[in-house]
Tab-separated table of C-alpha atoms and ligand atoms in Angstrom:
chain	number	residue	atom	x	y	z
U	1	MET	CA	-0.697	-3.695	32.614
U	2	PRO	CA	2.331	-4.066	30.283
U	3	ASP	CA	2.960	-1.399	27.626
U	4	PRO	CA	0.592	-1.664	24.657
U	5	VAL	CA	2.034	-3.347	21.574
U	6	TYR	CA	1.418	-1.804	18.143
U	7	LEU	CA	1.503	-4.370	15.346
U	8	ASP	CA	-0.636	-2.562	12.791
U	9	TYR	CA	2.046	-0.723	10.770
U	10	ALA	CA	0.340	-1.690	7.489
U	11	ALA	CA	-2.618	0.440	8.602
U	12	THR	CA	-0.485	3.460	9.425
U	13	THR	CA	2.878	4.414	10.918
U	14	PRO	CA	4.051	7.128	13.300
U	15	LEU	CA	5.592	10.223	11.718
U	16	ARG	CA	9.377	9.956	11.443
U	17	PRO	CA	11.265	12.734	13.263
U	18	GLU	CA	13.042	13.688	10.013
U	19	ALA	CA	9.685	14.070	8.240
U	20	ARG	CA	8.197	16.043	11.139
U	21	ASP	CA	11.186	18.456	11.226
U	22	ALA	CA	11.000	18.982	7.456
U	23	MET	CA	7.268	19.595	7.701
U	24	LEU	CA	7.596	22.112	10.527
U	25	ASP	CA	10.317	23.958	8.637
U	26	VAL	CA	8.005	24.448	5.633
U	27	LEU	CA	5.004	25.344	7.783
U	28	SER	CA	6.941	27.928	9.764
U	29	ARG	CA	9.366	29.379	7.204
U	30	ARG	CA	8.314	28.462	3.662
U	31	TRP	CA	4.563	28.722	3.920
U	32	GLY	CA	3.913	30.712	0.749
U	33	ASN	CA	1.696	29.678	-2.157
U	34	PRO	CA	3.959	28.069	-4.791
U	35	SER	CA	1.933	29.758	-7.549
U	36	SER	CA	2.735	33.260	-6.224
U	37	GLY	CA	5.375	35.195	-8.102
U	38	HIS	CA	6.923	36.905	-5.033
U	39	HIS	CA	9.629	35.881	-2.584
U	40	TRP	CA	7.346	33.708	-0.419
U	41	GLY	CA	5.902	31.975	-3.450
U	42	ARG	CA	9.342	31.315	-4.913
U	43	GLU	CA	10.558	29.849	-1.615
U	44	ALA	CA	7.570	27.488	-1.465
U	45	ARG	CA	7.951	26.549	-5.152
U	46	ALA	CA	11.629	25.745	-4.615
U	47	ALA	CA	10.746	23.500	-1.647
U	48	LEU	CA	8.048	21.711	-3.658
U	49	GLU	CA	10.249	21.136	-6.693
U	50	ASP	CA	13.100	19.957	-4.470
U	51	ALA	CA	10.700	17.431	-2.879
U	52	ARG	CA	9.585	16.282	-6.331
U	53	ALA	CA	13.176	15.732	-7.477
U	54	ARG	CA	14.083	13.907	-4.257
U	55	PHE	CA	11.051	11.613	-4.438
U	56	ALA	CA	11.733	10.965	-8.130
U	57	ALA	CA	15.316	9.972	-7.309
U	58	VAL	CA	14.099	7.390	-4.752
U	59	ILE	CA	12.129	5.520	-7.446
U	60	GLY	CA	14.409	6.255	-10.419
U	61	ALA	CA	11.900	8.561	-12.151
U	62	ALA	CA	12.222	11.978	-13.773
U	63	PRO	CA	10.845	14.790	-11.559
U	64	ALA	CA	8.200	15.636	-14.199
U	65	GLU	CA	6.785	12.119	-13.768
U	66	VAL	CA	5.908	12.709	-10.082
U	67	VAL	CA	2.409	14.062	-9.328
U	68	PHE	CA	1.711	14.909	-5.689
U	69	THR	CA	-1.787	13.872	-4.575
U	70	ARG	CA	-3.684	13.908	-1.279
U	71	GLY	CA	-3.057	10.252	-0.468
U	72	GLY	CA	-2.788	6.761	-1.895
U	73	THR	CA	-6.500	6.436	-2.578
U	74	GLU	CA	-6.417	9.564	-4.707
U	75	ALA	CA	-3.322	8.389	-6.587
U	76	ASP	CA	-5.029	5.058	-7.364
U	77	ASN	CA	-8.205	6.813	-8.510
U	78	LEU	CA	-6.269	9.245	-10.678
U	79	ALA	CA	-4.416	6.345	-12.290
U	80	VAL	CA	-7.482	4.183	-12.977
U	81	LEU	CA	-10.155	6.752	-13.720
U	82	GLY	CA	-7.791	9.322	-15.218
U	83	ARG	CA	-6.583	6.697	-17.652
U	84	ALA	CA	-10.066	5.330	-18.382
U	85	ARG	CA	-11.370	8.804	-19.173
U	86	ALA	CA	-8.518	9.351	-21.591
U	87	GLU	CA	-9.452	6.079	-23.366
U	88	ALA	CA	-13.230	6.172	-23.512
U	89	ALA	CA	-15.160	2.881	-23.417
U	90	ARG	CA	-12.559	0.157	-23.256
U	91	PRO	CA	-12.487	-2.655	-20.697
U	92	VAL	CA	-10.203	-2.641	-17.655
U	93	ALA	CA	-8.597	-5.554	-15.831
U	94	CYS	CA	-7.461	-5.809	-12.220
U	95	SER	CA	-6.418	-8.539	-9.830
U	96	ALA	CA	-8.907	-10.042	-7.392
U	97	ILE	CA	-6.819	-8.920	-4.408
U	98	GLU	CA	-6.560	-5.187	-5.081
U	99	HIS	CA	-7.115	-2.659	-2.316
U	100	LYS	CA	-10.586	-1.150	-2.416
U	101	ALA	CA	-9.092	2.101	-3.750
U	102	VAL	CA	-8.249	0.271	-6.991
U	103	LEU	CA	-11.087	-2.247	-7.031
U	104	ALA	CA	-13.825	0.363	-6.582
U	105	ALA	CA	-12.215	2.751	-9.088
U	106	CYS	CA	-11.963	-0.089	-11.644
U	107	LYS	CA	-15.659	-0.890	-11.185
U	108	VAL	CA	-16.539	2.735	-11.905
U	109	ALA	CA	-14.139	2.863	-14.861
U	110	ALA	CA	-15.624	-0.312	-16.346
U	111	GLY	CA	-19.205	0.962	-16.066
U	112	ASP	CA	-22.304	-1.184	-15.855
U	113	GLU	CA	-21.679	-3.284	-18.902
U	114	GLY	CA	-19.448	-5.852	-17.272
U	115	ARG	CA	-16.273	-4.537	-18.834
U	116	LEU	CA	-14.227	-5.268	-15.702
U	117	HIS	CA	-12.085	-8.403	-15.974
U	118	VAL	CA	-10.909	-9.709	-12.620
U	119	VAL	CA	-7.658	-11.669	-12.723
U	120	PRO	CA	-7.571	-14.644	-10.325
U	121	VAL	CA	-4.786	-15.426	-7.843
U	122	ASP	CA	-3.466	-18.799	-6.680
U	123	GLU	CA	-3.693	-20.146	-3.124
U	124	ALA	CA	-0.485	-18.282	-2.218
U	125	GLY	CA	-2.022	-14.976	-3.292
U	126	ILE	CA	-0.030	-14.584	-6.517
U	127	VAL	CA	-1.701	-13.301	-9.667
U	128	ASP	CA	-2.214	-15.845	-12.452
U	129	VAL	CA	-0.151	-14.249	-15.227
U	130	ASP	CA	-1.381	-16.719	-17.868
U	131	ALA	CA	-4.997	-15.781	-17.124
U	132	LEU	CA	-4.014	-12.124	-17.348
U	133	ALA	CA	-2.298	-12.712	-20.701
U	134	GLU	CA	-5.491	-14.286	-22.001
U	135	ILE	CA	-7.579	-11.310	-20.858
U	136	VAL	CA	-5.148	-8.892	-22.481
U	137	ARG	CA	-5.244	-10.883	-25.735
U	138	ASP	CA	-9.012	-11.393	-25.876
U	139	HIS	CA	-10.318	-8.097	-24.483
U	140	ALA	CA	-7.644	-5.445	-25.181
U	141	PRO	CA	-8.185	-3.540	-21.901
U	142	SER	CA	-7.135	0.097	-21.684
U	143	LEU	CA	-5.594	-0.563	-18.270
U	144	VAL	CA	-4.306	-3.457	-16.187
U	145	ALA	CA	-4.008	-2.897	-12.421
U	146	VAL	CA	-2.048	-5.332	-10.246
U	147	MET	CA	-0.672	-4.219	-6.900
U	148	TRP	CA	3.063	-4.489	-6.117
U	149	ALA	CA	2.534	-6.012	-2.649
U	150	SER	CA	-0.640	-7.079	-0.904
U	151	ASN	CA	-1.643	-4.978	2.103
U	152	GLU	CA	-3.424	-7.974	3.640
U	153	VAL	CA	-1.114	-10.953	3.181
U	154	GLY	CA	2.082	-9.241	1.969
U	155	ALA	CA	2.380	-11.358	-1.208
U	156	LEU	CA	4.709	-9.738	-3.746
U	157	GLN	CA	3.309	-9.819	-7.248
U	158	PRO	CA	5.274	-10.634	-10.430
U	159	VAL	CA	5.179	-6.994	-11.531
U	160	GLU	CA	8.152	-7.309	-13.887
U	161	ARG	CA	6.500	-10.080	-15.905
U	162	ILE	CA	3.196	-8.219	-15.933
U	163	ALA	CA	4.880	-4.970	-16.981
U	164	ASP	CA	6.654	-6.750	-19.854
U	165	LEU	CA	3.422	-8.445	-20.918
U	166	CYS	CA	1.513	-5.141	-20.899
U	167	ALA	CA	4.316	-3.268	-22.661
U	168	ALA	CA	4.409	-5.881	-25.439
U	169	ALA	CA	0.631	-5.581	-25.893
U	170	GLY	CA	0.604	-1.766	-25.682
U	171	VAL	CA	-1.629	-1.825	-22.568
U	172	THR	CA	-1.160	0.667	-19.716
U	173	PHE	CA	-0.032	-1.006	-16.479
U	174	HIS	CA	-0.837	0.525	-13.090
U	175	SER	CA	0.548	-0.892	-9.863
U	176	ASP	CA	-0.464	0.139	-6.354
U	177	ALA	CA	2.930	0.334	-4.639
U	178	VAL	CA	1.564	1.822	-1.404
U	179	GLN	CA	2.735	-1.106	0.736
U	180	ALA	CA	5.899	-1.817	-1.238
U	181	LEU	CA	7.905	1.410	-1.074
U	182	GLY	CA	10.579	1.316	1.618
U	183	LYS	CA	10.132	-2.438	2.045
U	184	VAL	CA	11.266	-3.852	-1.307
U	185	PRO	CA	13.048	-2.177	-4.245
U	186	VAL	CA	10.600	-0.123	-6.332
U	187	ARG	CA	12.418	1.343	-9.332
U	188	VAL	CA	10.748	2.568	-12.505
U	189	ASP	CA	14.074	2.389	-14.350
U	190	ALA	CA	14.100	-1.374	-13.703
U	191	VAL	CA	10.421	-2.232	-14.257
U	192	PRO	CA	8.552	-0.785	-17.276
U	193	VAL	CA	5.399	0.098	-15.332
U	194	ASP	CA	3.368	3.102	-16.549
U	195	LEU	CA	1.632	4.236	-13.356
U	196	LEU	CA	2.389	3.723	-9.637
U	197	ALA	CA	0.524	4.870	-6.527
U	198	PHE	CA	2.279	5.720	-3.231
U	199	SER	CA	1.126	6.873	0.198
U	200	ALA	CA	3.259	8.757	2.731
U	201	HIS	CA	1.710	7.476	5.952
U	202	LYS	CA	2.712	3.880	5.327
U	203	LEU	CA	6.415	4.732	5.670
U	204	GLY	CA	6.644	7.397	8.331
U	205	GLY	CA	5.242	10.355	6.394
U	206	PRO	CA	2.048	12.279	7.117
U	207	ARG	CA	-1.457	11.083	6.307
U	208	GLY	CA	-3.193	12.681	3.328
U	209	ALA	CA	-0.057	12.791	1.166
U	210	GLY	CA	0.438	10.610	-1.884
U	211	VAL	CA	2.228	10.408	-5.198
U	212	LEU	CA	1.202	9.160	-8.597
U	213	PHE	CA	4.133	8.236	-10.802
U	214	ALA	CA	3.000	8.683	-14.411
U	215	ARG	CA	5.561	7.700	-17.013
U	216	ARG	CA	6.183	10.317	-19.677
U	217	GLY	CA	3.697	9.841	-22.518
U	218	THR	CA	0.949	8.188	-20.403
U	219	ARG	CA	-2.202	10.128	-21.226
U	220	LEU	CA	-4.367	10.924	-18.181
U	221	HIS	CA	-7.403	13.090	-17.555
U	222	PRO	CA	-7.661	14.941	-14.231
U	223	LEU	CA	-10.432	13.989	-11.810
U	224	LEU	CA	-10.661	17.475	-10.310
U	225	HIS	CA	-10.971	20.705	-12.219
U	226	GLY	CA	-9.549	24.048	-11.215
U	227	GLY	CA	-6.088	25.571	-11.492
U	228	GLY	CA	-3.193	24.115	-13.423
U	229	GLN	CA	-1.226	22.747	-10.461
U	230	GLU	CA	0.631	19.439	-10.855
U	231	ARG	CA	0.549	19.861	-14.645
U	232	GLY	CA	-3.218	20.179	-14.493
U	233	LEU	CA	-3.555	16.626	-13.116
U	234	ARG	CA	-4.176	17.610	-9.501
U	235	PRO	CA	-5.467	21.177	-9.294
U	236	GLY	CA	-5.585	22.947	-5.930
U	237	THR	CA	-2.979	24.864	-3.934
U	238	GLU	CA	-0.228	22.390	-3.191
U	239	ASP	CA	0.390	21.036	0.319
U	240	VAL	CA	4.112	21.768	0.237
U	241	ALA	CA	4.797	20.681	3.827
U	242	SER	CA	3.298	17.222	3.243
U	243	ALA	CA	5.073	16.794	-0.079
U	244	VAL	CA	8.431	17.681	1.493
U	245	ALA	CA	7.789	15.371	4.455
U	246	PHE	CA	6.839	12.529	2.088
U	247	ALA	CA	10.054	12.955	0.091
U	248	VAL	CA	12.148	12.960	3.274
U	249	ALA	CA	10.337	9.913	4.702
U	250	ALA	CA	10.784	8.009	1.428
U	251	GLU	CA	14.499	8.834	1.316
U	252	VAL	CA	15.101	7.695	4.892
U	253	ALA	CA	12.979	4.551	4.467
U	254	GLU	CA	14.902	3.619	1.346
U	255	ALA	CA	18.281	4.330	2.947
U	256	GLU	CA	17.581	2.040	5.903
U	257	ARG	CA	15.476	-0.503	3.986
U	258	VAL	CA	17.888	-3.413	3.799
U	259	GLU	CA	18.905	-3.211	7.469
U	260	VAL	CA	15.396	-2.657	8.845
U	261	MET	CA	13.688	-5.273	6.660
U	262	GLY	CA	16.322	-7.847	7.581
U	263	ARG	CA	15.699	-7.229	11.276
U	264	ILE	CA	11.900	-7.205	10.919
U	265	GLY	CA	11.864	-10.321	8.725
U	266	ALA	CA	13.731	-12.290	11.396
U	267	MET	CA	11.261	-11.094	14.067
U	268	ARG	CA	8.269	-11.956	11.869
U	269	ASP	CA	9.657	-15.442	11.218
U	270	ARG	CA	10.217	-16.001	14.954
U	271	LEU	CA	6.661	-14.847	15.639
U	272	GLU	CA	5.188	-17.229	13.075
U	273	ALA	CA	7.307	-20.216	14.130
U	274	GLY	CA	6.493	-19.639	17.813
U	275	LEU	CA	2.753	-19.289	17.199
U	276	CYS	CA	2.646	-22.398	15.007
U	277	GLU	CA	4.255	-24.340	17.859
U	278	ARG	CA	1.746	-23.074	20.384
U	279	ILE	CA	-1.550	-23.002	18.438
U	280	ALA	CA	-2.954	-26.148	16.868
U	281	GLY	CA	-4.334	-25.720	13.351
U	282	LEU	CA	-2.901	-22.206	12.863
U	283	ARG	CA	-2.519	-21.309	9.188
U	284	ILE	CA	-0.059	-18.765	7.808
U	285	ASN	CA	-1.691	-17.195	4.771
U	286	ALA	CA	0.457	-16.656	1.652
U	287	ALA	CA	3.286	-18.577	3.358
U	288	ALA	CA	4.322	-20.046	-0.008
U	289	ALA	CA	4.595	-16.644	-1.702
U	290	PRO	CA	7.526	-14.239	-1.742
U	291	ARG	CA	6.264	-11.832	0.920
U	292	LEU	CA	6.924	-8.466	2.527
U	293	ALA	CA	9.027	-8.982	5.672
U	294	THR	CA	6.544	-6.954	7.688
U	295	ILE	CA	3.252	-8.834	7.391
U	296	SER	CA	1.968	-11.992	9.035
U	297	ASN	CA	-1.591	-12.943	8.153
U	298	LEU	CA	-2.883	-15.834	10.249
U	299	SER	CA	-6.097	-17.837	10.165
U	300	VAL	CA	-7.313	-19.417	13.392
U	301	PRO	CA	-9.929	-22.006	12.431
U	302	GLY	CA	-12.633	-22.351	15.043
U	303	ALA	CA	-12.195	-18.879	16.521
U	304	ASP	CA	-14.905	-16.238	16.591
U	305	PRO	CA	-13.638	-13.576	14.130
U	306	GLU	CA	-15.092	-10.614	16.027
U	307	MET	CA	-13.894	-11.804	19.424
U	308	LEU	CA	-10.360	-12.474	18.215
U	309	LEU	CA	-9.375	-8.852	17.649
U	310	ALA	CA	-11.431	-7.536	20.548
U	311	ALA	CA	-9.695	-9.953	22.919
U	312	LEU	CA	-6.270	-8.936	21.593
U	313	ASP	CA	-7.178	-5.290	22.045
U	314	LEU	CA	-8.198	-5.953	25.653
U	315	GLU	CA	-4.704	-7.371	26.182
U	316	GLY	CA	-3.209	-4.177	24.713
U	317	ILE	CA	-2.155	-5.661	21.384
U	318	ALA	CA	-3.127	-3.738	18.249
U	319	ALA	CA	-3.502	-5.840	15.104
U	320	SER	CA	-6.101	-5.867	12.375
U	321	SER	CA	-8.555	-8.221	10.814
U	322	GLY	CA	-9.066	-9.095	7.186
U	323	SER	CA	-12.777	-9.342	7.806
U	324	ALA	CA	-14.876	-6.366	6.844
U	325	CYS	CA	-18.063	-5.333	8.529
U	326	SER	CA	-20.666	-4.622	5.895
U	327	SER	CA	-24.355	-4.144	6.563
U	328	GLY	CA	-24.070	-5.437	10.093
U	329	ALA	CA	-22.505	-8.775	9.200
U	330	VAL	CA	-18.817	-9.623	9.390
U	331	GLU	CA	-17.641	-10.806	6.001
U	332	PRO	CA	-14.355	-12.572	5.316
U	333	SER	CA	-11.693	-10.677	3.427
U	334	HIS	CA	-12.094	-10.629	-0.367
U	335	VAL	CA	-8.353	-11.299	-0.600
U	336	LEU	CA	-8.425	-14.522	1.435
U	337	MET	CA	-11.568	-15.654	-0.381
U	338	ALA	CA	-9.864	-15.006	-3.748
U	339	MET	CA	-7.005	-17.224	-2.537
U	340	GLY	CA	-9.566	-20.011	-2.265
U	341	LEU	CA	-9.878	-20.165	1.513
U	342	PRO	CA	-13.277	-21.341	2.727
U	343	ALA	CA	-15.207	-18.740	4.736
U	344	GLU	CA	-14.673	-20.611	8.018
U	345	ILE	CA	-10.891	-20.258	7.609
U	346	ALA	CA	-10.805	-16.855	5.902
U	347	GLY	CA	-13.155	-15.360	8.527
U	348	PRO	CA	-11.167	-15.851	11.740
U	349	SER	CA	-7.994	-14.173	10.493
U	350	VAL	CA	-5.631	-11.643	12.026
U	351	ARG	CA	-2.989	-9.494	10.376
U	352	PHE	CA	0.026	-8.601	12.481
U	353	SER	CA	2.157	-6.006	10.704
U	354	LEU	CA	5.559	-5.019	12.060
U	355	GLY	CA	7.415	-1.758	11.549
U	356	ARG	CA	10.769	-0.123	12.194
U	357	ASP	CA	9.980	0.443	15.874
U	358	SER	CA	8.871	-3.151	16.532
U	359	THR	CA	10.935	-4.949	19.159
U	360	GLU	CA	11.750	-8.493	20.240
U	361	GLN	CA	9.699	-7.725	23.372
U	362	ASP	CA	6.649	-7.086	21.155
U	363	VAL	CA	7.109	-10.528	19.628
U	364	ASP	CA	7.561	-12.133	23.080
U	365	ARG	CA	4.355	-10.543	24.278
U	366	VAL	CA	2.315	-11.817	21.310
U	367	LEU	CA	3.814	-15.278	21.767
U	368	GLU	CA	2.660	-15.194	25.361
U	369	VAL	CA	-0.774	-13.616	24.849
U	370	PHE	CA	-2.101	-14.816	21.492
U	371	PRO	CA	-2.276	-18.555	22.288
U	372	ARG	CA	-4.205	-17.684	25.455
U	373	VAL	CA	-6.578	-15.424	23.495
U	374	VAL	CA	-7.171	-18.121	20.878
U	375	GLU	CA	-7.991	-20.643	23.579
U	376	ARG	CA	-10.595	-18.248	24.934
U	377	VAL	CA	-12.312	-17.371	21.642
U	378	ARG	CA	-12.340	-20.782	20.011
U	379	MET	CA	-15.929	-21.894	19.722
B	1	PLP	N1	-3.487	0.973	-1.399
B	1	PLP	C1	-3.046	0.133	-0.443
B	1	PLP	C2	-2.420	-1.160	-0.839
B	1	PLP	C3	-3.169	0.476	0.906
B	1	PLP	O1	-2.746	-0.369	1.848
B	1	PLP	C4	-3.759	1.728	1.234
B	1	PLP	C5	-3.963	2.107	2.657
B	1	PLP	O2	-4.705	1.510	3.378
B	1	PLP	C6	-4.203	2.567	0.198
B	1	PLP	C7	-4.050	2.154	-1.098
B	1	PLP	C8	-4.832	3.884	0.484
B	1	PLP	O3	-3.879	4.859	0.849
B	1	PLP	P1	-4.346	6.161	1.665
B	1	PLP	O4	-4.651	5.718	3.051
B	1	PLP	O5	-3.143	7.076	1.608
B	1	PLP	O6	-5.506	6.738	0.950
């Protein structure tokens, strides 16, 4: 059996050696509680504040605007619900293709009275900015949430236009940048966004570590209550090792971004071109959009959605499916459905996501195996 091929980097990534070394250093030498006033506490505090400054520098923020959280989901929830609680009883708006961490938080923030306005996307997966402008004008939401890059199809959203639109209307703009950091430029000194969510494990950091960027002056309420850590926004003894590892991973990812994304983009394009040649009727989702270099989302009309991934797994190829299993039935991805794909095309879809360790051999193997798998699972 050939070596297994991992093409699910949008789900998670292996820990970078630089992040692991930084983490071990904190765990073994600077393990104090940053709130303690003694030597050990001061050492841990210095490590935490150094990580905050380093992460802030990667995105062009001030250190005081960086709030460490326990993951991307928590950062998204703190942005959406923390903002909603600071602005009682006003509508919220989000795009139809948000990650569940934003979508579910927006539903809670909007309450039962239908105060959630969902912004449509076009067939390429790009948010309809005119429809958003209308919602902002007619409903004065307290928050607009549109992700920076789609985790499913990779489509890059017009965040600059949306940020300008929100700034002009005095509406808070949150963007989930979990999949964008380290893959495209994400700078808060270039885009007037108010809130951004990040997650360490998508770029070689540890799982369970996140950041919320909150621009100075953005009023937020905490979701947890306890001590005053992270300026009262995220109480609980800080996970210094994870914060340091996240900052290191973000720095390295940003430093190598242009080189690595160029290499990966060429591999992704070769993969897509080769599969289109070999598989009749194959559809590349969001092909017309500006996209992350790392993601290829493919629909295979006529294939059994459940069998597709299982058959790939049997061949030692790890990918993921847009379809979600809810209450026993496989349902097509809400993202592909929002892009207007009929269920029979949205259902049998596969997401290959490449990462810094992907190789030309990985691409060769998929080119050899996937057409064979499709043949087998087409109904
Ligand atoms: N937002 C997006 C776009 C994601 O892809 C993910 C991860 O799947 C998350 C949020 C959640 O991040 P975490 O796994 O750190 O909670």
